[in-house]
Short mmCIF file of C-alpha atoms in Angstrom, two decimals:
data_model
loop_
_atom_site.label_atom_id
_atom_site.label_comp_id
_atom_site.label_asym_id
_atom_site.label_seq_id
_atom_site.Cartn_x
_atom_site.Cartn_y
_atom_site.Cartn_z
CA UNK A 1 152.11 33.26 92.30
CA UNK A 2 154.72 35.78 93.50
CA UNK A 3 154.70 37.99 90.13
CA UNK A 4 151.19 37.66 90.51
CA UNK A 5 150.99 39.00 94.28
CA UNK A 6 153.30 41.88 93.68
CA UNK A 7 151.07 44.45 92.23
CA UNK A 8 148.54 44.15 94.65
CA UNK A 9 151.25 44.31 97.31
CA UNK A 10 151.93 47.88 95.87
CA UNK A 11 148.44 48.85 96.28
CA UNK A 12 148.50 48.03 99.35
CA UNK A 13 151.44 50.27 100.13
CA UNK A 14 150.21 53.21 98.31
CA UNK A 15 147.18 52.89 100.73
CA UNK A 16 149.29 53.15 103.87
CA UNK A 17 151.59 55.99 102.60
CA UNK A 18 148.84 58.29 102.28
CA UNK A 19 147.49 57.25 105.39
CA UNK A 20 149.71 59.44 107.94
CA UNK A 21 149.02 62.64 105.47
CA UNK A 22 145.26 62.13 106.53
CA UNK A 23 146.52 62.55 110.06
CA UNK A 24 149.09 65.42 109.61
CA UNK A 25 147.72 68.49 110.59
CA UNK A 26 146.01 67.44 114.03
CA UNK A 27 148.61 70.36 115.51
CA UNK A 28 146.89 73.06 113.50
CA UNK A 29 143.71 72.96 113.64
CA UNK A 30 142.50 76.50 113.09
CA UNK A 31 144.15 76.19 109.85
CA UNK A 32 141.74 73.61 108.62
CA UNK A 33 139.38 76.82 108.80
CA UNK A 34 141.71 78.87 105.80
CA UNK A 35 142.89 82.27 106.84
CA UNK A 36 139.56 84.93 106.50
CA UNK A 37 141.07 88.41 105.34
CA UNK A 38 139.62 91.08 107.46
CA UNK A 39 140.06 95.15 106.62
CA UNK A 40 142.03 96.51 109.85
CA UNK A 41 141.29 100.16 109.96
CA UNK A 42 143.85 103.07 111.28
CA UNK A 43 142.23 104.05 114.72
CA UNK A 44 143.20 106.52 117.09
CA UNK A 45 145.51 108.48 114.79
CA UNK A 46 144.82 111.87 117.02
CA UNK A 47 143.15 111.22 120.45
CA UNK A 48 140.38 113.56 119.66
CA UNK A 49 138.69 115.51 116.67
CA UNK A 50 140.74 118.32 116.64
CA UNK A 51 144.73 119.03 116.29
CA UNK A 52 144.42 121.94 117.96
CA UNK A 53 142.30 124.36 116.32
CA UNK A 54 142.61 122.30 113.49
CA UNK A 55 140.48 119.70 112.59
CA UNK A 56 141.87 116.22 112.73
CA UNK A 57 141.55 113.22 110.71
CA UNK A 58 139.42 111.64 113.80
CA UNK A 59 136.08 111.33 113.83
CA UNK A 60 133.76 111.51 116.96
CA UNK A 61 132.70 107.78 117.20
CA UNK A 62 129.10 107.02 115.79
CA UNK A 63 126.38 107.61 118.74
CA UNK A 64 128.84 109.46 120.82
CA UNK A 65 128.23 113.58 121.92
CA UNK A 66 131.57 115.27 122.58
CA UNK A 67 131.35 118.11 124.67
CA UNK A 68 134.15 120.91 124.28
CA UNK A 69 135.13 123.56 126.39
CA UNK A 70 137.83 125.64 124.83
CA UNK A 71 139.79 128.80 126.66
CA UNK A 72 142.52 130.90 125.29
CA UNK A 73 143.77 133.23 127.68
CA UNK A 74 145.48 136.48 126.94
CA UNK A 75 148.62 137.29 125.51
CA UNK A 76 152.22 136.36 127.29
CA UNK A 77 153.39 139.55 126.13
CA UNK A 78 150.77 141.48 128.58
CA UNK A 79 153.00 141.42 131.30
CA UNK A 80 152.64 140.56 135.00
CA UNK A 81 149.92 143.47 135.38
CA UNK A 82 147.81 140.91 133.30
CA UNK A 83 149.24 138.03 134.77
CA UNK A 84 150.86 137.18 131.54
CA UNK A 85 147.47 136.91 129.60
CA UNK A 86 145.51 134.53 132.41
CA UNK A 87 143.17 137.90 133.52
CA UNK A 88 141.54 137.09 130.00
CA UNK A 89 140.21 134.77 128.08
CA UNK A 90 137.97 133.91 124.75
CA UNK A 91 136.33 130.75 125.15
CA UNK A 92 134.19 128.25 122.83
CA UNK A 93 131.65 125.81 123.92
CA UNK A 94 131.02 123.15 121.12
CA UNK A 95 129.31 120.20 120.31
CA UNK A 96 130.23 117.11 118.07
CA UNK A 97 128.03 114.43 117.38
CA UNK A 98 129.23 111.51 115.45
CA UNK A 99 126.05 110.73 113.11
CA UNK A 100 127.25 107.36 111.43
CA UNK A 101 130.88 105.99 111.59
CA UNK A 102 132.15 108.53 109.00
CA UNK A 103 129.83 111.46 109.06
CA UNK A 104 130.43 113.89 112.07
CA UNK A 105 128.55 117.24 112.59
CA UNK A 106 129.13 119.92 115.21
CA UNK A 107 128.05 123.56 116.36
CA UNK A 108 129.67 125.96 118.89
CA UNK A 109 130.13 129.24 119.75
CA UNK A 110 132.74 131.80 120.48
CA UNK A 111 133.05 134.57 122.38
CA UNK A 112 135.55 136.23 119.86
CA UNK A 113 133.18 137.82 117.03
CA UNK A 114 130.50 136.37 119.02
CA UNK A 115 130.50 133.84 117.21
CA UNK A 116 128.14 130.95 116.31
CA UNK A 117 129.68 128.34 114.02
CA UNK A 118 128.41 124.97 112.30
CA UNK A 119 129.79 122.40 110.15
CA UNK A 120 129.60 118.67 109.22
CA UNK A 121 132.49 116.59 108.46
CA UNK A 122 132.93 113.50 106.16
CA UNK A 123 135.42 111.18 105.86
CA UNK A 124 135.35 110.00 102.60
CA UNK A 125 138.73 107.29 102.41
CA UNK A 126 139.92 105.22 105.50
CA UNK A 127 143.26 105.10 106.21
CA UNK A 128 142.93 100.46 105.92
CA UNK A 129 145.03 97.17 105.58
CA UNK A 130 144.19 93.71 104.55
CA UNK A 131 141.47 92.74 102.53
CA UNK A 132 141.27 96.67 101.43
CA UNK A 133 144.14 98.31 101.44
CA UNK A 134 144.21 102.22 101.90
CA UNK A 135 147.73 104.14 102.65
CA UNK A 136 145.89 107.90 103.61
CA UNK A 137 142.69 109.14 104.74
CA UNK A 138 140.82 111.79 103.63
CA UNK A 139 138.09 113.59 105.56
CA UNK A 140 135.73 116.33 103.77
CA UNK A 141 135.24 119.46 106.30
CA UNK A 142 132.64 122.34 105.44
CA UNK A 143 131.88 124.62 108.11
CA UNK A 144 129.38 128.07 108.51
CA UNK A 145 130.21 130.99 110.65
CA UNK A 146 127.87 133.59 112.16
CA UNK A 147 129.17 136.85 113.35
CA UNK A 148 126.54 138.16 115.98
CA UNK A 149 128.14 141.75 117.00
CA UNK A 150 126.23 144.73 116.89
CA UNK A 151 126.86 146.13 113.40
CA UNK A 152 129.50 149.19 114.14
CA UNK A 153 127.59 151.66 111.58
CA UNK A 154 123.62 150.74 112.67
CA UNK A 155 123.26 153.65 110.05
CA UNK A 156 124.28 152.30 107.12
CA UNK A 157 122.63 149.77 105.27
CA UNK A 158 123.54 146.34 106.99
CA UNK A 159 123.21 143.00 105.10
CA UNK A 160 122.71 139.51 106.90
CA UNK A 161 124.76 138.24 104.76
CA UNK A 162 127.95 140.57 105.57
CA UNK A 163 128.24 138.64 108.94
CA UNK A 164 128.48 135.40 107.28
CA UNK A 165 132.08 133.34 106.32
CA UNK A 166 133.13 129.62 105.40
CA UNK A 167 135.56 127.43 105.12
CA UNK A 168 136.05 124.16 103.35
CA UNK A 169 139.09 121.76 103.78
CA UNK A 170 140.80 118.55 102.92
CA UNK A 171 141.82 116.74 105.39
CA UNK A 172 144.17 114.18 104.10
CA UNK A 173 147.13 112.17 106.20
CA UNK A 174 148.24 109.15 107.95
CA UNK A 175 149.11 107.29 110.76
CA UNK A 176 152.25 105.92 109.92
CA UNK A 177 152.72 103.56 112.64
CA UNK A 178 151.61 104.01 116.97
CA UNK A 179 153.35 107.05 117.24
CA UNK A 180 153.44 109.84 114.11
CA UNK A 181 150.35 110.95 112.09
CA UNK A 182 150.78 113.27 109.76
CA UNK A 183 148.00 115.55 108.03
CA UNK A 184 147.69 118.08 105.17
CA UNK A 185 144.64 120.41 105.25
CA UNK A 186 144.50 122.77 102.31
CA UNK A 187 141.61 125.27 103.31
CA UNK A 188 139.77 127.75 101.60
CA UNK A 189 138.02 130.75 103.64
CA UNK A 190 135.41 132.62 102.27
CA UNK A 191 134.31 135.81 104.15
CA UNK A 192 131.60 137.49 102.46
CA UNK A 193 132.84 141.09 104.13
CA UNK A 194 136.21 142.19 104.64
CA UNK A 195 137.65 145.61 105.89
CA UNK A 196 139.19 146.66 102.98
CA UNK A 197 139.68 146.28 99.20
CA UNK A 198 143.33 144.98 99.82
CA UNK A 199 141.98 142.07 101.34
CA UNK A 200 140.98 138.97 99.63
CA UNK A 201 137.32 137.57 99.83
CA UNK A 202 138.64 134.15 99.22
CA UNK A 203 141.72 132.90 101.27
CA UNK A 204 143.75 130.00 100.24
CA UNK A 205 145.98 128.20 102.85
CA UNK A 206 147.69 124.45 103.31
CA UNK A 207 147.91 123.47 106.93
CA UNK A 208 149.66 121.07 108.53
CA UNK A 209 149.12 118.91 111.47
CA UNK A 210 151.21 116.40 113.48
CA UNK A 211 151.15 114.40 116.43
CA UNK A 212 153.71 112.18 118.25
CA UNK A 213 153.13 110.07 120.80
CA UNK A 214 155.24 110.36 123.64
CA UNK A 215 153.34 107.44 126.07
CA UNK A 216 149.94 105.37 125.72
CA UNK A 217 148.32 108.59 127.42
CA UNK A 218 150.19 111.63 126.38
CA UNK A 219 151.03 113.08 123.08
CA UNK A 220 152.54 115.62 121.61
CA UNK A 221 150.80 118.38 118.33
CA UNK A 222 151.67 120.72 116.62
CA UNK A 223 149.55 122.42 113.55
CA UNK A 224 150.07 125.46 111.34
CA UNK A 225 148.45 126.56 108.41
CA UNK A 226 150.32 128.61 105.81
CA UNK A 227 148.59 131.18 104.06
CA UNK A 228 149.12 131.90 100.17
CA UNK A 229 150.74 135.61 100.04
CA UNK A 230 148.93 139.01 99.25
CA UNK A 231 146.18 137.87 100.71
CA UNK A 232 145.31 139.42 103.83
CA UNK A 233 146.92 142.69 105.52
CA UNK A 234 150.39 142.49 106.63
CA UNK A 235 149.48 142.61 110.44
CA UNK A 236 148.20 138.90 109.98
CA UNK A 237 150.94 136.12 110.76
CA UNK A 238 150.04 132.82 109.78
CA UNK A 239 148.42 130.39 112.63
CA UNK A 240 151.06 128.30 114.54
CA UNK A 241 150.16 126.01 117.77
CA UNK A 242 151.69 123.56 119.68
CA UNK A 243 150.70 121.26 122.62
CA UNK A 244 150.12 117.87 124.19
CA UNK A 245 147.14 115.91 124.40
CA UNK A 246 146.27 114.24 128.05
CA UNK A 247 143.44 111.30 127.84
CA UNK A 248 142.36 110.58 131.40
CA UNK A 249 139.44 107.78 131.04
CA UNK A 250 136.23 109.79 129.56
CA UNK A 251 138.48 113.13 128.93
CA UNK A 252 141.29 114.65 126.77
CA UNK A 253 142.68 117.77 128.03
CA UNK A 254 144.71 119.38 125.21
CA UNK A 255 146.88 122.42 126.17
CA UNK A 256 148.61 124.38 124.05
CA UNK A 257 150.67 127.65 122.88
CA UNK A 258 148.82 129.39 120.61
CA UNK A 259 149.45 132.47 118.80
CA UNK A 260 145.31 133.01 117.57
CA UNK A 261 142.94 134.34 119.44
CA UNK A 262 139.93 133.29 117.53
CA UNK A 263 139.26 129.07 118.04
CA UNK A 264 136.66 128.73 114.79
CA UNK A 265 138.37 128.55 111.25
CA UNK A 266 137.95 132.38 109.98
CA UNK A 267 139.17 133.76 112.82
CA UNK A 268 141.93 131.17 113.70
CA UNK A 269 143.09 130.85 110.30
CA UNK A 270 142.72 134.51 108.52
CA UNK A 271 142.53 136.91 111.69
CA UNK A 272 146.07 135.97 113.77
CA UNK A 273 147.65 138.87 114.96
CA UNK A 274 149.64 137.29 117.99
CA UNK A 275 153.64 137.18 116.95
CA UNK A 276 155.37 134.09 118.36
CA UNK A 277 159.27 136.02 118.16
CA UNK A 278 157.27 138.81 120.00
CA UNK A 279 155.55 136.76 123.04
CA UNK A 280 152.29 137.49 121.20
CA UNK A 281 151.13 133.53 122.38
CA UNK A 282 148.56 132.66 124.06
CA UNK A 283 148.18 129.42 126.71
CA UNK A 284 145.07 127.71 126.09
CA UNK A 285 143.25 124.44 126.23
CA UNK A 286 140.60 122.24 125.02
CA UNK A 287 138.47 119.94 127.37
CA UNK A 288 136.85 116.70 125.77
CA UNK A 289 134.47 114.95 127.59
CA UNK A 290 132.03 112.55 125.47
CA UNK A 291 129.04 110.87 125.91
CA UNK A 292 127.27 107.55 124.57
CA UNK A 293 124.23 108.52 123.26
CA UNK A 294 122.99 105.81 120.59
CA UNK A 295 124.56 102.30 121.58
CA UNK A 296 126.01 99.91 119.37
CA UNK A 297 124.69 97.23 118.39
CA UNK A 298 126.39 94.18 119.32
CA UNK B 1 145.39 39.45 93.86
CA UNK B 2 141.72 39.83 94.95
CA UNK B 3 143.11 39.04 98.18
CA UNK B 4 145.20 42.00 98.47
CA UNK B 5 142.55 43.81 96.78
CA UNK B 6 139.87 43.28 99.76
CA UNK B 7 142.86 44.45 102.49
CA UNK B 8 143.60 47.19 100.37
CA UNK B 9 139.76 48.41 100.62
CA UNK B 10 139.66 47.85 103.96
CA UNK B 11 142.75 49.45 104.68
CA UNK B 12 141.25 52.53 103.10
CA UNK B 13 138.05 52.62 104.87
CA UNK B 14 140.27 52.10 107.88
CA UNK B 15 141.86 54.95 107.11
CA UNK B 16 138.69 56.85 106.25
CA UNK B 17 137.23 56.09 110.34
CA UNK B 18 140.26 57.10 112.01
CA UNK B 19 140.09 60.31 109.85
CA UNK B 20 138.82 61.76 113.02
CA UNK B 21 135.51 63.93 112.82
CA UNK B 22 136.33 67.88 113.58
CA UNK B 23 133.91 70.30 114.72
CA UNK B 24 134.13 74.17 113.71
CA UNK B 25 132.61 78.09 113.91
CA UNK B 26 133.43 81.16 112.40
CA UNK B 27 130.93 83.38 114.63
CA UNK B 28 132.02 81.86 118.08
CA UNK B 29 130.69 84.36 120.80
CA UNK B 30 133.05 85.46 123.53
CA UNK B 31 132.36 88.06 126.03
CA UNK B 32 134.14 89.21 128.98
CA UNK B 33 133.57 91.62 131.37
CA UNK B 34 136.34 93.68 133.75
CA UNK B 35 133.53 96.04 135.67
CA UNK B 36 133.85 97.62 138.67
CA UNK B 37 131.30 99.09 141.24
CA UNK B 38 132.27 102.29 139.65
CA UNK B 39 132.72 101.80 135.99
CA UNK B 40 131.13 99.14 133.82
CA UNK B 41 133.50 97.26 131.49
CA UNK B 42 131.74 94.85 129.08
CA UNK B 43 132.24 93.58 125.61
CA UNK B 44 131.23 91.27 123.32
CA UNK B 45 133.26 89.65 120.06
CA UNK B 46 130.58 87.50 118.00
CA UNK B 47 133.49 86.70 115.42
CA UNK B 48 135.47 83.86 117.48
CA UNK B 49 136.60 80.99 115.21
CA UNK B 50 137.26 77.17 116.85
CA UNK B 51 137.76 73.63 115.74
CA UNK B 52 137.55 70.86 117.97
CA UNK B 53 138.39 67.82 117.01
CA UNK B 54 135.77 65.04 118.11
CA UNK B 55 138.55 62.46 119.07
CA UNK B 56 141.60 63.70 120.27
CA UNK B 57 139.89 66.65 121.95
CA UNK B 58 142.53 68.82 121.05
CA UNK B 59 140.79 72.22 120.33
CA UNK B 60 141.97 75.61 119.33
CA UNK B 61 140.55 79.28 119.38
CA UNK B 62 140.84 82.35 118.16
CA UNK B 63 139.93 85.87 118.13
CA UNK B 64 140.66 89.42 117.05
CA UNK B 65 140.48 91.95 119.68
CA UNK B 66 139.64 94.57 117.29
CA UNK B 67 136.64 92.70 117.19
CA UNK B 68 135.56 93.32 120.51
CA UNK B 69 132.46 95.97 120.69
CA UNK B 70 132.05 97.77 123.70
CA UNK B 71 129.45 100.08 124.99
CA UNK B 72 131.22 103.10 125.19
CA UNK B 73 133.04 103.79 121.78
CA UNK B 74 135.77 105.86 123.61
CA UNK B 75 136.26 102.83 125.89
CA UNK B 76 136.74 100.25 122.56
CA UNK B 77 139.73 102.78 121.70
CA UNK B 78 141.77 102.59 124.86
CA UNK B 79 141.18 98.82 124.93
CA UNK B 80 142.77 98.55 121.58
CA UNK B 81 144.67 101.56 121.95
CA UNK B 82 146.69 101.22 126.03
CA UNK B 83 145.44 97.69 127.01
CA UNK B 84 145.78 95.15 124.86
CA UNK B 85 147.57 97.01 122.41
CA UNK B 86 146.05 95.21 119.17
CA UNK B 87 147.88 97.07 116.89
CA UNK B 88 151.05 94.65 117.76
CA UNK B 89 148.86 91.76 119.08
CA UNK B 90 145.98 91.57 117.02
CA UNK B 91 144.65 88.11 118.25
CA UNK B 92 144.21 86.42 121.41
CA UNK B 93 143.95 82.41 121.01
CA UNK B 94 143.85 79.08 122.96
CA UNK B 95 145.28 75.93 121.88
CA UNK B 96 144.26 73.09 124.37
CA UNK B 97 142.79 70.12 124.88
CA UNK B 98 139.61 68.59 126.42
CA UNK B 99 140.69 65.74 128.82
CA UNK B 100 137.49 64.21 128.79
CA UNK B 101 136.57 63.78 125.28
CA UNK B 102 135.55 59.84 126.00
CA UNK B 103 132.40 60.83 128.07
CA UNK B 104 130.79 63.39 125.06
CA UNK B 105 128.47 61.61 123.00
CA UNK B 106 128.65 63.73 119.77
CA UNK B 107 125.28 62.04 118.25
CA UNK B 108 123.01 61.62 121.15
CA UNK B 109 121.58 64.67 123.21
CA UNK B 110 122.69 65.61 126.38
CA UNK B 111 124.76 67.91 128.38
CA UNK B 112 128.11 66.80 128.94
CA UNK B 113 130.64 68.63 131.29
CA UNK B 114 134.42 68.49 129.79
CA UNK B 115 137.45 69.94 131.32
CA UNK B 116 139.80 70.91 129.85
CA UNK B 117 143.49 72.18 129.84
CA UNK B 118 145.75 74.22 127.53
CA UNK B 119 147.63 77.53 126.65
CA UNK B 120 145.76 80.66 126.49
CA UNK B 121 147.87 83.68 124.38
CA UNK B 122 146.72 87.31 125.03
CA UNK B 123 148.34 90.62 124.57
CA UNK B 124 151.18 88.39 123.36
CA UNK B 125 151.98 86.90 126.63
CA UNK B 126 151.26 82.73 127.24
CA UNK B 127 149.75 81.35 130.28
CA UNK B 128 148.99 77.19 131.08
CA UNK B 129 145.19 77.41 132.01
CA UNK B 130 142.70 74.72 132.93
CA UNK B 131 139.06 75.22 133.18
CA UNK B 132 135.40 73.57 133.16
CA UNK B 133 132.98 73.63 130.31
CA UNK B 134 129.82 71.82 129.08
CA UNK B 135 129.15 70.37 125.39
CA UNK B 136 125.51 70.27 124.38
CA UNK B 137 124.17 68.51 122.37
CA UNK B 138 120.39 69.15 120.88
CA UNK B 139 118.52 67.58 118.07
CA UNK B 140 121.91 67.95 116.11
CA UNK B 141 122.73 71.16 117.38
CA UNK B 142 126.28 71.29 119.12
CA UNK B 143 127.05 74.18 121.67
CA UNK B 144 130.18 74.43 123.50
CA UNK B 145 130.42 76.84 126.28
CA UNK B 146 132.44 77.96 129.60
CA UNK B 147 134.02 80.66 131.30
CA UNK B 148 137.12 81.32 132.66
CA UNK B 149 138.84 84.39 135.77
CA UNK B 150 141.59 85.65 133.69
CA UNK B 151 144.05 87.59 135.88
CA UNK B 152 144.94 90.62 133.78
CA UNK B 153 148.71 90.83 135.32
CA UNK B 154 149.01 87.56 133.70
CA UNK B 155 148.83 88.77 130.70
CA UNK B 156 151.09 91.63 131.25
CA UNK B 157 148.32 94.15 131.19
CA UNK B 158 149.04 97.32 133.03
CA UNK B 159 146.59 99.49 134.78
CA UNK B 160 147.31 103.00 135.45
CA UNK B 161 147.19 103.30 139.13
CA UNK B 162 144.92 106.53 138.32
CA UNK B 163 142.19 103.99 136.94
CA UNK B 164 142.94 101.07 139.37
CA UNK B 165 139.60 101.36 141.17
CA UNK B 166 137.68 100.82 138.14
CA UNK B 167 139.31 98.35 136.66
CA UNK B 168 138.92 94.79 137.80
CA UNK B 169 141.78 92.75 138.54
CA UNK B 170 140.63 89.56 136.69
CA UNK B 171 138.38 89.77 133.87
CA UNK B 172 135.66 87.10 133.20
CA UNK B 173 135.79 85.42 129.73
CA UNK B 174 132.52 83.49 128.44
CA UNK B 175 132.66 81.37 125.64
CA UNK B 176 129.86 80.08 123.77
CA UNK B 177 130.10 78.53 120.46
CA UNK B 178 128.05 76.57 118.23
CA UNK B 179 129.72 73.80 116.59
CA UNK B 180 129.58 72.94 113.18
CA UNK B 181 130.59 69.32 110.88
CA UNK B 182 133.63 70.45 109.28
CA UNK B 183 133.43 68.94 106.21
CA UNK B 184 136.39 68.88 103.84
#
């Protein structure tokens, strides 16, 4: 009877010990669900679209307009007879519009040159973790620049074309944690007309741009864009800005030192004259104010 | 032998109804709005996950706050960006329990109110809440829903005096989930 019994009294124990297992996890239960991997993309790495007068690896949101209103004032060096530069100023209005998440275009003009410019922008790799994991991004920018001054020789035969330049640029960087992002823009600009032979048609550059966060609100840029040598004439000093970027709500308020007098690409980039060692800077600033246009679907 | 046999079954089966009957989602829907006369502060998050177990009623929630889709995109960023800061605290959960659990009536329709008590975990800081909801039920269909006045200084969320006016001081949290058999 009792050797009999025995194996079924085993059984009957197996049964029980995996009885509490059934009831182990009660204190987790989210985990019963399995952990979903989700993509977290890098957000915010610049507070707006631009460094300064460089593009930056943001994007104007999808649906939303942004608005810019962009002043450089004079020169420091100009004395106090110019009130250090502030008696005058070259402005750009612009527009962005942020077409789908990753596809931005945008038109403005200047009053330097007179100036109309165009351009779209792609980003074509987002900086990601998780379930796809990308270290950089890299943003696609091609822009189109109009010259509209009166041609200085009516006289002489005058070609459409001569007023026309481009530039196309890499953006590629990353935000390395809440604080530092880091971007490299090689650049090429094209200007179908230049002054003289010594000049180069075609000029190749690799920008930088950086920005450090100093609060949740405030941060600090700086960009500058190296040109490749015997290029353009010797006057020319390569671009160099710094500033901090404000966000108030619906605005960012970027102002800066500046030593180019131009704001679009050409001009910025391949037409700098001002000398930083020499006070040739300029204080300037970009206003950002956007609006919703297309809501998103929720 | 047979004897022990029979207990054995049973003992199993036993086993098998205390094995208590959870309840889940994936695509929970929580919105929660912080408006103001002057500025209107909405979003919604259709990506909550829950499980609620039918006996106990211990429940838990949870959410990413990336997920959260606001009206104004610009808005979305500062959320993530100065509020809740989701970089470092990507999710906001509750683990609680419903008191009640006794009164809801899983397989029969109706409209039962639960309360319910627990720990709510946003922005990285914890807070005891306790609250009011209702479970539905409806031709099979389970809903759970409520909403909650969270205090933002609970939750050590700072407003910039500059923005203070169009912020509001507690936001309102709704919850409403539909309930699935979590079957293993």
């Amino acid at each position: 009877m009792k050797h009999r019994f025995a194996p079924g009294l085993w059984l009957l124990f197996l049964c029980l010990a995996g009885f509490p297992a059934l009831h182990a996890q009660d204190d987790d239960l989210l985990s019963l669900l399995g952990e979903e991997e989700t993509t977290d993309y890098a957000t915010a790495s610049f507070k707006t679209n631009r460094v300064i007068n460089l593009h930056s690896l943001e994007n104007t949101h999808s649906g939303v307009l942004d608005f810019k209103i962009s002043h450089r004032f004079g020169m420091l060096n100009q004395g106090l007879y110019d009130w250090f530069g502030l008696d005058n100023a070259t402005i750009r209005l612009g527009l962005d519009y942020g077409v789908t998440k990753d596809l931005q275009i945008g038109a403005g003009r200047s009053s330097y040159k007179k100036m109309i410019d165009g351009y779209a922008k792609y980003r074509i790799l987002h900086q990601s973790t998780g379930k796809r994991n990308m270290p950089i991004s890299l943003t696609a920018v091609a822009g189109m620049y109009i010259n509209t001054l009166k041609w200085s020789d009516p006289d002489r035969d005058n070609y459409f074309s001569s007023r026309l330049s481009y530039t196309f640029q890499a953006l590629i960087g990353r935000k390395f944690n809440d604080w530092i992002t880091v971007q490299l823009a090689p650049t090429v600009v094209h200007r179908n007309l230049v002054a003289t032979s010594a000049e180069s048609n075609d000029v190749y550059g690799i920008g930088v741009g950086v920005r450090q966060r100093i609060t949740r609100r405030v941060t600090l840029n700086a960009e500058y864009m190296y040109l490749l040598p015997d290029q353009v004439t010797d006057n020319i000093q390569n671009s160099f800005s710094i500033g901090a970027d404000i966000e108030t709500g619906g605005h960012v308020f970027q102002l800066h030192l500046t030593n180019s007098t131009g704001m679009a690409e050409p001009v910025a980039f391949t037409e700098t004259t001002g000398d930083w060692f020499d006070g040739g800077i300029h204080f300037g600033f970009n206003i950002s104010r956007v609006f919703t246009i297309v809501k998103p679907k929720i | 032998m047979k004897k022990s046999l029979v207990i054995c079954l049973l003992a199993v089966a036993f086993a098998g109804q205390l094995q208590a009957q959870k309840y889940f989602t994936r695509d929970g829907n929580i919105t929660f709005s912080a408006s103001t006369p002057l500025e209107t502060i909405d979003a919604t998050n259709r990506g909550a996950s829950a499980v609620v177990d039918a006996s106990s009623g211990a429940m838990e929630f949870a959410v990413l706050i990336k997920g959260f889709i606001f009206e104004k995109a610009l808005m979305q960023e500062h959320f993530n960006e100065n509020y809740l800061e989701s970089g470092k605290y990507p999710k906001a959960t509750f683990k609680g329990k419903i008191q009640n659990i006794g009164d809801v009536k899983w397989s029969k329709d109706g409209s039962y109110p639960v309360k319910f008590k627990g720990t709510m975990t946003i922005h990285g800081t914890s807070k005891e809440i306790a609250g009011q909801g209702t479970i539905t039920v409806k031709g099979g269909r389970i809903v759970a829903s409520s909403s909650v006045d969270l205090p933002l200084s609970d939750y050590a969320i700072s407003i910039p005096s500059v923005v203070a006016d169009k912020i509001s001081k507690t936001a309102k949290v709704q919850i409403e989930v539909a309930l699935a058999e979590l079957k293993r």
